[in-house]
Short mmCIF file of C-alpha atoms and ligand atoms in Angstrom, two decimals:
data_model
loop_
_atom_site.label_atom_id
_atom_site.label_comp_id
_atom_site.label_asym_id
_atom_site.label_seq_id
_atom_site.Cartn_x
_atom_site.Cartn_y
_atom_site.Cartn_z
CA UNK A 593 -0.42 -1.09 -31.85
CA UNK A 594 -4.04 -0.32 -31.05
CA UNK A 595 -5.70 3.06 -31.53
CA UNK A 596 -8.36 4.19 -29.09
CA UNK A 597 -10.60 6.89 -30.53
CA UNK A 598 -12.81 9.05 -28.32
CA UNK A 599 -13.25 12.12 -26.13
CA UNK A 600 -10.39 11.94 -23.67
CA UNK A 601 -10.40 13.90 -20.40
CA UNK A 602 -7.56 13.90 -17.86
CA UNK A 603 -5.64 16.15 -15.44
CA UNK A 604 -1.92 15.79 -16.13
CA UNK A 605 -0.88 19.04 -14.40
CA UNK A 606 0.22 19.16 -10.80
CA UNK A 607 -1.83 22.16 -9.69
CA UNK A 608 -3.07 22.03 -6.10
CA UNK A 609 -6.51 20.57 -5.44
CA UNK A 610 -8.86 23.53 -5.82
CA UNK A 611 -7.04 24.82 -8.91
CA UNK A 612 -6.85 21.79 -11.20
CA UNK A 613 -7.18 22.33 -14.96
CA UNK A 614 -8.76 19.85 -17.31
CA UNK A 615 -7.11 18.58 -20.49
CA UNK A 616 -9.91 17.75 -22.91
CA UNK A 617 -9.50 16.39 -26.41
CA UNK A 618 -12.49 15.48 -28.55
CA UNK A 619 -12.03 12.90 -31.28
CA UNK A 620 -8.59 12.07 -29.95
CA UNK A 621 -6.50 9.06 -30.87
CA UNK A 622 -4.42 7.28 -28.27
CA UNK A 623 -1.93 4.93 -29.90
CA UNK A 624 -1.07 2.11 -27.49
CA UNK A 625 1.86 -0.23 -28.08
CA UNK A 626 2.09 -3.92 -27.30
CA UNK A 627 3.49 -3.19 -23.83
CA UNK A 628 0.33 -1.22 -23.00
CA UNK A 629 2.14 2.11 -23.17
CA UNK A 630 0.68 5.20 -24.85
CA UNK A 631 3.07 5.69 -27.78
CA UNK A 632 1.36 8.71 -29.35
CA UNK A 633 -1.74 10.85 -28.98
CA UNK A 634 -3.35 13.62 -30.95
CA UNK A 635 -6.37 14.50 -33.07
CA UNK A 636 -7.58 11.27 -34.70
CA UNK A 637 -7.31 12.71 -38.22
CA UNK A 638 -3.71 13.85 -37.68
CA UNK A 639 -2.62 10.55 -36.19
CA UNK A 640 -4.12 8.52 -39.00
CA UNK A 641 -2.89 10.88 -41.76
CA UNK A 642 0.55 11.10 -40.14
CA UNK A 643 1.04 7.38 -40.49
CA UNK A 644 1.16 6.66 -36.76
CA UNK A 645 -1.85 4.43 -37.17
CA UNK A 646 -4.75 4.00 -39.48
CA UNK A 647 -5.14 1.14 -41.83
CA UNK A 648 -2.57 -1.22 -40.34
CA UNK A 649 -3.77 -0.83 -36.72
CA UNK A 650 -6.94 -1.83 -34.99
CA UNK A 651 -9.13 1.17 -34.10
CA UNK A 652 -11.34 0.84 -31.01
CA UNK A 653 -14.17 3.32 -31.37
CA UNK A 654 -15.03 4.86 -27.99
CA UNK A 655 -16.57 8.07 -29.35
CA UNK A 656 -19.87 7.57 -27.58
CA UNK A 657 -19.33 8.81 -24.00
CA UNK A 658 -16.02 9.72 -22.35
CA UNK A 659 -12.59 8.14 -21.86
CA UNK A 660 -10.97 8.89 -18.48
CA UNK A 661 -7.84 7.59 -16.74
CA UNK A 662 -8.57 4.49 -14.64
CA UNK A 663 -9.63 5.33 -11.10
CA UNK A 664 -7.24 4.94 -8.18
CA UNK A 665 -8.71 3.87 -4.83
CA UNK A 666 -6.21 4.75 -2.11
CA UNK A 667 -8.04 2.99 0.73
CA UNK A 668 -10.32 -0.03 0.38
CA UNK A 669 -10.66 -3.11 2.64
CA UNK A 670 -10.54 -6.52 0.95
CA UNK A 671 -12.26 -8.46 3.81
CA UNK A 672 -15.25 -6.11 4.09
CA UNK A 673 -17.21 -6.62 0.84
CA UNK A 674 -19.89 -8.62 2.62
CA UNK A 675 -20.51 -6.02 5.35
CA UNK A 676 -21.14 -3.06 3.03
CA UNK A 677 -24.27 -1.17 3.94
CA UNK A 678 -24.41 -1.53 7.73
CA UNK A 679 -25.52 1.96 8.64
CA UNK A 680 -26.10 3.69 11.95
CA UNK A 681 -22.95 3.00 14.01
CA UNK A 682 -19.85 4.98 14.95
CA UNK A 683 -16.41 3.53 14.18
CA UNK A 684 -15.59 1.44 17.26
CA UNK A 685 -19.08 -0.08 17.53
CA UNK A 686 -19.11 -0.81 13.78
CA UNK A 687 -15.73 -2.53 14.06
CA UNK A 688 -16.84 -4.60 17.07
CA UNK A 689 -20.27 -5.61 15.82
CA UNK A 690 -19.88 -5.67 12.09
CA UNK A 691 -16.43 -5.59 10.49
CA UNK A 692 -14.29 -7.65 12.88
CA UNK A 693 -16.59 -10.71 13.16
CA UNK A 694 -16.60 -10.87 9.36
CA UNK A 695 -12.82 -10.42 9.16
CA UNK A 696 -12.36 -13.38 11.54
CA UNK A 697 -14.09 -15.60 8.95
CA UNK A 698 -11.17 -15.09 6.55
CA UNK A 699 -9.15 -17.53 8.62
CA UNK A 700 -10.72 -20.06 6.24
CA UNK A 701 -8.79 -19.82 2.96
CA UNK A 702 -11.83 -21.02 1.00
CA UNK A 703 -13.94 -18.27 2.51
CA UNK A 704 -11.21 -15.74 1.80
CA UNK A 705 -10.94 -16.86 -1.83
CA UNK A 706 -14.66 -16.33 -2.40
CA UNK A 707 -14.46 -12.88 -0.77
CA UNK A 708 -11.37 -12.00 -2.85
CA UNK A 709 -13.27 -12.82 -6.05
CA UNK A 710 -16.17 -10.61 -4.98
CA UNK A 711 -13.77 -7.85 -4.00
CA UNK A 712 -11.76 -7.70 -7.22
CA UNK A 713 -14.97 -7.84 -9.24
CA UNK A 714 -16.27 -4.87 -7.23
CA UNK A 715 -13.14 -2.85 -8.00
CA UNK A 716 -12.95 -3.67 -11.70
CA UNK A 717 -16.62 -3.13 -12.45
CA UNK A 718 -16.46 0.31 -10.79
CA UNK A 719 -13.60 1.35 -13.09
CA UNK A 720 -10.85 1.14 -10.47
CA UNK A 721 -7.59 0.10 -12.09
CA UNK A 722 -5.20 0.72 -9.17
CA UNK A 723 -5.83 0.27 -5.45
CA UNK A 724 -4.04 0.41 -2.14
CA UNK A 725 -5.88 -2.43 -0.49
CA UNK A 726 -6.19 -2.87 3.26
CA UNK A 727 -5.62 -6.58 3.73
CA UNK A 728 -6.63 -9.37 6.08
CA UNK A 729 -5.15 -10.48 9.41
CA UNK A 730 -4.50 -13.93 7.89
CA UNK A 731 -1.53 -14.79 5.65
CA UNK A 732 -3.52 -17.49 3.80
CA UNK A 733 -6.19 -14.93 2.94
CA UNK A 734 -3.54 -12.53 1.64
CA UNK A 735 -2.07 -15.18 -0.64
CA UNK A 736 -5.44 -15.83 -2.28
CA UNK A 737 -6.09 -12.10 -2.50
CA UNK A 738 -2.84 -11.53 -4.38
CA UNK A 739 -3.58 -14.51 -6.64
CA UNK A 740 -7.02 -13.17 -7.54
CA UNK A 741 -5.84 -9.59 -8.03
CA UNK A 742 -3.02 -10.78 -10.31
CA UNK A 743 -5.45 -12.92 -12.29
CA UNK A 744 -7.63 -9.90 -13.07
CA UNK A 745 -4.68 -7.69 -14.01
CA UNK A 746 -5.37 -4.96 -11.43
CA UNK A 747 -2.53 -2.84 -10.05
CA UNK A 748 -2.60 -3.40 -6.29
CA UNK A 749 -0.53 -2.80 -3.21
CA UNK A 750 -1.56 -4.70 -0.09
CA UNK A 751 -0.21 -6.55 2.90
CA UNK A 752 -0.94 -8.64 5.97
CA UNK A 753 -2.70 -6.60 8.69
CA UNK A 754 -0.94 -6.33 12.07
CA UNK A 755 -2.69 -6.19 15.44
CA UNK A 756 -1.61 -7.50 18.83
CA UNK A 757 -4.13 -5.93 21.18
CA UNK A 758 -7.60 -4.44 21.48
CA UNK A 759 -9.27 -6.73 18.89
CA UNK A 760 -10.94 -10.17 19.17
CA UNK A 761 -8.35 -12.85 19.91
CA UNK A 762 -8.50 -14.65 16.50
CA UNK A 763 -7.32 -11.43 14.80
CA UNK A 764 -4.23 -10.99 16.99
CA UNK A 765 -0.69 -12.02 16.21
CA UNK A 766 2.76 -11.42 17.67
CA UNK A 767 5.45 -9.10 16.32
CA UNK A 768 7.71 -12.07 15.47
CA UNK A 769 5.03 -13.98 13.64
CA UNK A 770 3.92 -10.84 11.84
CA UNK A 771 7.48 -10.19 10.69
CA UNK A 772 7.98 -13.74 9.41
CA UNK A 773 4.63 -13.96 7.60
CA UNK A 774 4.98 -10.50 6.10
CA UNK A 775 8.45 -11.23 4.76
CA UNK A 776 7.26 -14.51 3.24
CA UNK A 777 4.31 -12.76 1.56
CA UNK A 778 6.52 -9.89 0.45
CA UNK A 779 9.14 -12.19 -1.07
CA UNK A 780 6.40 -13.93 -3.02
CA UNK A 781 4.39 -10.91 -4.19
CA UNK A 782 6.31 -7.62 -3.91
CA UNK A 783 7.07 -6.22 -7.38
CA UNK A 784 5.69 -9.33 -9.05
CA UNK A 785 3.75 -8.20 -12.12
CA UNK A 786 1.50 -5.32 -11.08
CA UNK A 787 1.55 -6.21 -7.39
CA UNK A 788 3.39 -4.46 -4.59
CA UNK A 789 3.55 -4.96 -0.85
CA UNK A 790 2.15 -2.56 1.76
CA UNK A 791 3.06 -2.83 5.45
CA UNK A 792 -0.26 -2.48 7.27
CA UNK A 793 -0.79 -2.15 11.04
CA UNK A 794 -4.58 -1.82 11.50
CA UNK A 795 -4.22 1.33 13.65
CA UNK A 796 -2.17 2.35 16.68
CA UNK A 797 -5.18 1.48 18.83
CA UNK A 798 -4.53 -2.23 18.07
CA UNK A 799 -0.72 -2.20 17.75
CA UNK A 800 1.81 -2.17 20.58
CA UNK A 801 5.17 -0.42 20.31
CA UNK A 802 6.93 -3.75 19.58
CA UNK A 803 4.40 -4.42 16.80
CA UNK A 804 5.08 -1.03 15.23
CA UNK A 805 8.81 -1.85 15.49
CA UNK A 806 8.14 -5.09 13.60
CA UNK A 807 6.33 -3.02 10.93
CA UNK A 808 9.40 -0.80 10.63
CA UNK A 809 11.60 -3.89 10.25
CA UNK A 810 9.44 -5.27 7.41
CA UNK A 811 9.43 -1.86 5.73
CA UNK A 812 13.22 -1.75 5.87
CA UNK A 813 13.85 -5.35 4.87
CA UNK A 814 11.34 -5.36 2.01
CA UNK A 815 12.73 -2.39 0.07
CA UNK A 816 10.28 -0.23 -1.80
CA UNK A 817 7.06 -1.25 -0.10
CA UNK A 818 4.31 1.13 0.96
CA UNK A 819 3.10 1.81 4.48
CA UNK A 820 -0.58 2.27 5.25
CA UNK A 821 -2.79 2.54 8.31
CA UNK A 822 -5.62 4.61 9.85
CA UNK A 823 -5.28 7.91 11.70
CA UNK A 824 -7.49 10.51 13.44
CA UNK A 825 -10.74 9.04 12.20
CA UNK A 826 -13.10 9.29 15.16
CA UNK A 827 -12.96 11.31 18.40
CA UNK A 828 -13.35 8.26 20.70
CA UNK A 829 -10.59 6.44 18.78
CA UNK A 830 -8.28 9.48 18.94
CA UNK A 831 -8.83 9.76 22.73
CA UNK A 832 -8.12 6.04 23.23
CA UNK A 833 -4.88 6.25 21.21
CA UNK A 834 -3.77 9.28 23.26
CA UNK A 835 -4.19 7.19 26.41
CA UNK A 836 -2.40 4.16 25.00
CA UNK A 837 0.54 6.25 23.72
CA UNK A 838 1.04 8.71 26.57
CA UNK A 839 4.62 9.31 25.37
CA UNK A 840 3.58 10.36 21.87
CA UNK A 841 2.93 13.95 20.89
CA UNK A 842 -0.11 13.06 18.80
CA UNK A 843 -1.64 10.26 16.71
CA UNK A 844 0.65 10.76 13.69
CA UNK A 845 3.63 10.61 16.06
CA UNK A 846 2.66 7.07 17.16
CA UNK A 847 3.71 6.02 13.64
CA UNK A 848 6.37 8.62 13.00
CA UNK A 849 8.42 7.79 16.08
CA UNK A 850 8.95 4.32 14.54
CA UNK A 851 10.03 5.79 11.19
CA UNK A 852 6.76 4.82 9.52
CA UNK A 853 5.82 8.22 8.07
CA UNK A 854 7.46 9.10 4.75
CA UNK A 855 6.82 9.53 1.02
CA UNK A 856 5.59 5.93 0.73
CA UNK A 857 3.05 6.36 3.54
CA UNK A 858 -0.72 6.63 3.01
CA UNK A 859 -2.78 7.26 6.16
CA UNK A 860 -6.55 6.95 5.90
CA UNK A 861 -9.03 9.53 7.20
CA UNK A 862 -7.21 12.20 9.27
CA UNK A 863 -10.54 13.90 9.93
CA UNK A 864 -9.44 15.24 13.34
CA UNK A 865 -5.95 16.38 12.37
CA UNK A 866 -4.10 18.96 14.44
CA UNK A 867 -1.84 21.61 12.90
CA UNK A 868 1.40 19.95 14.13
CA UNK A 869 0.27 16.69 12.53
CA UNK A 870 -0.42 18.37 9.19
CA UNK A 871 2.96 20.09 9.35
CA UNK A 872 4.66 16.77 10.04
CA UNK A 873 2.80 14.89 7.28
CA UNK A 874 3.73 17.61 4.77
CA UNK A 875 7.37 17.65 5.86
CA UNK A 876 7.64 13.86 5.52
CA UNK A 877 5.88 13.82 2.13
CA UNK A 878 3.19 11.42 3.37
CA UNK A 879 -0.26 11.23 1.79
CA UNK A 880 -3.72 11.09 3.33
CA UNK A 881 -6.53 8.98 1.89
CA UNK A 882 -9.73 10.97 2.27
CA UNK A 883 -12.76 8.67 2.56
CA UNK A 884 -15.81 10.94 2.53
CA UNK A 885 -18.58 8.31 2.25
CA UNK A 886 -17.18 6.40 5.18
CA UNK A 887 -16.76 9.60 7.19
CA UNK A 888 -20.42 10.40 6.58
CA UNK A 889 -21.75 6.86 7.11
CA UNK A 890 -19.93 6.39 10.43
CA UNK A 891 -20.51 10.01 11.45
CA UNK A 892 -16.75 10.42 11.81
CA UNK A 893 -16.77 14.09 10.78
CA UNK A 894 -16.17 16.57 7.98
CA UNK A 895 -12.68 16.26 6.48
CA UNK A 896 -10.61 19.47 6.67
CA UNK A 897 -9.44 19.35 3.04
CA UNK A 898 -8.64 23.05 2.93
CA UNK A 899 -6.27 22.73 5.91
CA UNK A 900 -4.56 19.73 4.30
CA UNK A 901 -4.03 21.61 1.04
CA UNK A 902 -2.89 24.79 2.82
CA UNK A 903 -0.32 22.77 4.79
CA UNK A 904 0.86 21.08 1.59
CA UNK A 905 -0.28 17.57 2.55
CA UNK A 906 -0.91 15.29 -0.41
CA UNK A 907 -4.50 14.01 -0.48
CA UNK A 908 -5.97 11.11 -2.45
CA UNK A 909 -9.38 9.46 -2.31
CA UNK A 910 -10.48 6.13 -0.83
CA UNK A 911 -13.80 4.29 -0.95
CA UNK A 912 -13.12 2.66 2.44
CA UNK A 913 -15.26 -0.34 1.57
CA UNK A 914 -16.94 -1.60 3.78
CA UNK A 915 -17.49 1.42 6.09
CA UNK A 916 -17.89 3.43 2.87
CA UNK A 917 -20.89 3.04 0.63
CA UNK A 918 -19.49 1.07 -2.31
CA UNK A 919 -16.64 0.77 -4.82
CA UNK A 920 -17.52 3.70 -7.05
CA UNK A 921 -14.80 6.34 -7.09
CA UNK A 922 -17.22 8.52 -9.06
CA UNK A 923 -19.64 8.46 -6.13
CA UNK A 924 -16.74 8.96 -3.71
CA UNK A 925 -15.64 12.04 -5.62
CA UNK A 926 -19.15 13.49 -5.56
CA UNK A 927 -19.31 12.82 -1.82
CA UNK A 928 -16.03 14.72 -1.36
CA UNK A 929 -17.53 17.65 -3.25
CA UNK A 930 -20.77 17.56 -1.21
CA UNK A 931 -18.97 17.49 2.12
CA UNK A 932 -16.78 20.44 1.23
CA UNK A 933 -19.98 22.33 0.37
CA UNK A 934 -21.37 21.52 3.80
CA UNK A 935 -18.28 23.01 5.45
CA UNK A 936 -19.23 26.42 4.12
CA UNK A 937 -16.41 28.95 4.41
CA UNK A 938 -14.12 26.29 5.96
CA UNK A 939 -14.62 24.00 2.95
CA UNK A 940 -12.59 23.88 -0.23
CA UNK A 941 -14.84 24.42 -3.26
CA UNK A 942 -14.12 21.59 -5.69
CA UNK A 943 -14.63 21.65 -9.46
CA UNK A 944 -15.13 18.64 -11.71
CA UNK A 945 -11.43 18.75 -12.77
CA UNK A 946 -10.46 18.73 -9.07
CA UNK A 947 -12.61 15.63 -8.60
CA UNK A 948 -11.04 13.90 -11.60
CA UNK A 949 -7.56 14.65 -10.25
CA UNK A 950 -8.51 13.33 -6.80
CA UNK A 951 -9.90 10.12 -8.28
CA UNK A 952 -6.95 9.48 -10.63
CA UNK A 953 -3.68 11.38 -10.54
CA UNK A 954 -3.68 12.21 -6.81
CA UNK A 955 -4.07 8.52 -6.05
CA UNK A 956 -1.37 7.47 -8.51
CA UNK A 957 1.04 9.92 -6.89
CA UNK A 958 0.12 8.85 -3.36
CA UNK A 959 0.90 5.26 -4.33
CA UNK A 960 4.23 6.22 -5.95
CA UNK A 961 2.95 5.41 -9.45
CA UNK A 962 2.75 8.96 -10.78
CA UNK A 963 5.24 8.29 -13.59
CA UNK A 964 3.30 5.30 -14.90
CA UNK A 965 -0.42 5.94 -14.47
CA UNK A 966 -2.93 8.59 -13.33
CA UNK A 967 -3.39 10.38 -16.67
CA UNK A 968 -3.25 9.55 -20.37
CA UNK A 969 0.01 11.25 -21.35
CA UNK A 970 2.36 9.71 -23.94
CA UNK A 971 4.75 7.36 -22.16
CA UNK A 972 2.24 6.27 -19.52
CA UNK A 973 0.39 3.00 -19.32
CA UNK A 974 -3.02 2.85 -20.94
CA UNK A 975 -5.07 2.45 -17.75
CA UNK A 976 -8.45 3.81 -18.74
CA UNK A 977 -12.17 3.80 -18.17
CA UNK A 978 -14.79 4.22 -20.87
CA UNK A 979 -17.99 5.78 -19.55
CA UNK A 980 -20.88 5.25 -21.95
CA UNK A 981 -24.27 5.92 -20.40
CA UNK A 982 -27.54 4.64 -21.77
CA UNK A 983 -29.11 7.08 -24.20
CA UNK A 984 -32.33 7.63 -22.23
CA UNK A 985 -30.81 7.79 -18.73
CA UNK A 986 -30.10 11.17 -17.04
CA UNK A 987 -26.37 10.91 -17.73
CA UNK A 988 -26.93 10.07 -21.41
CA UNK A 989 -29.25 13.05 -21.71
CA UNK A 990 -26.82 15.22 -19.71
CA UNK A 991 -23.81 14.45 -21.89
CA UNK A 992 -25.76 15.34 -25.03
CA UNK A 993 -26.66 18.69 -23.50
CA UNK A 994 -23.28 19.49 -21.93
CA UNK A 995 -21.94 22.88 -22.93
CA UNK A 996 -18.24 22.14 -22.36
CA UNK A 997 -15.97 19.24 -21.38
CA UNK A 998 -15.95 20.55 -17.77
CA UNK A 999 -19.74 20.52 -17.82
CA UNK A 1000 -19.77 16.96 -19.21
CA UNK A 1001 -17.37 15.90 -16.47
CA UNK A 1002 -19.47 17.53 -13.71
CA UNK A 1003 -22.55 15.72 -14.99
CA UNK A 1004 -20.55 12.49 -15.03
CA UNK A 1005 -19.45 12.88 -11.40
CA UNK A 1006 -23.03 13.68 -10.44
CA UNK A 1007 -24.77 10.89 -12.32
CA UNK A 1008 -22.45 8.06 -13.40
CA UNK A 1009 -22.76 4.63 -11.80
CA UNK A 1010 -20.82 1.37 -12.34
CA UNK A 1011 -23.51 0.34 -14.86
CA UNK A 1012 -22.29 3.18 -17.11
CA UNK A 1013 -18.75 1.79 -17.23
CA UNK A 1014 -18.54 0.06 -20.56
CA UNK A 1015 -14.83 -0.75 -20.61
CA UNK A 1016 -11.81 -0.84 -18.31
CA UNK A 1017 -8.18 -1.28 -19.40
CA UNK A 1018 -5.00 -1.81 -17.39
CA UNK A 1019 -1.71 -1.61 -19.28
CA UNK A 1020 -3.62 -1.85 -22.55
CA UNK A 1021 -5.35 -5.05 -21.47
CA UNK A 1022 -9.12 -4.92 -21.38
CA UNK A 1023 -10.15 -6.25 -17.98
CA UNK A 1024 -13.83 -5.35 -18.03
CA UNK A 1025 -16.55 -4.76 -20.60
CA UNK A 1026 -20.32 -4.62 -20.62
N1 GUN B 1125 -9.86 1.77 11.82
C1 GUN B 1125 -9.36 0.54 12.10
N2 GUN B 1125 -9.90 -0.40 11.33
C2 GUN B 1125 -10.78 0.24 10.53
C3 GUN B 1125 -11.66 -0.20 9.50
O1 GUN B 1125 -11.75 -1.37 9.16
N3 GUN B 1125 -12.42 0.77 8.89
C4 GUN B 1125 -12.33 2.06 9.23
N4 GUN B 1125 -13.10 2.96 8.59
N5 GUN B 1125 -11.52 2.50 10.19
C5 GUN B 1125 -10.76 1.60 10.84
ZN1 ZN B 1126 -10.23 1.85 6.50
#
């Protein structure tokens, strides 16, 4: 057993976004067993006096700063680390000129391995402990990605990306080849350690009906995997998909008609969602990964969070590296807050507890891991982030002057950067320290 001592903030309740309450415990003790599970928690004095810990157990002193659940990134692209920061383009131009030429380079397994190392380092050092990772078009690249992710101890779901039209030729495959390669990857990696498989057509724009059928076949034959893709991100993209799928009612239907929309589905963006699409997503229990930095950087639009919540659609948060602006889920949360402010009366006012829920528990639930991670309740895995700012930096000053835990959390979402992340644990295993 190990005892972690500190100020612990999390959002275990399932209130809707907009009404999330914070659980805050100062000088708390989290007792973590050898399987990485939280065996007990309470006031440090009580835990030690009650014999649940104390002299015979190691105490890790995290009292300076805050302890939060590990962040969950519900949408982040492994092959795009090296193209972060290309500003000034809308989606389809950015894909053509920036992202896709880089993604073609991952045909080389050595290149992919180097990118995978950079990618997992980016996640871990930002405090992300769980991620739904948008993969590569190449099976060799996916193998090295899974190897690297497993070596760091991260919880990941990912899969080979499917496309058979509309992209540069080196990124295309056939439905048969996609099925075979996906099944081979899935048999090797699905439910191995902390890794799961995610069936991943890039978007309907680049997937024919037979390719979406092949996705459905992999989903069925590889029980328990996730499904992820993009939807309703950009007006030009939405118009192109409507032309390609004249028989579909709307963008979400291009997936749903193949049985690809359900509780294990996470669709990224959904900026330009229609009411029937929101109704359908809610009815099927699917989740949307909101990627506010990417939406701003590509000029995709202002995400209708209020309409999602009012329709009962589950929403999580994604960094969308590399169209987004980096790996920090703290920054992503702040960006979500800022964009809702810009929507005025149409926006959903977000509090710091809402942001914490979006960056942790919402993501865990979207990825089907809500019973294991997402908050620091007894019985869950100790996936945690220790934020300890430098004394003289604005966040260090801010935490000393915070008037409540909510205030401390708001200052953290405003000011914290990866450099403030002093420790990261997954399943009780420390995977990052500064
Ligand atoms: N739609 C299809 N591919 C992509 C991608 O790589 N990034 C974003 N933001 N949207 C996409
Ligand atoms: Zn994306």
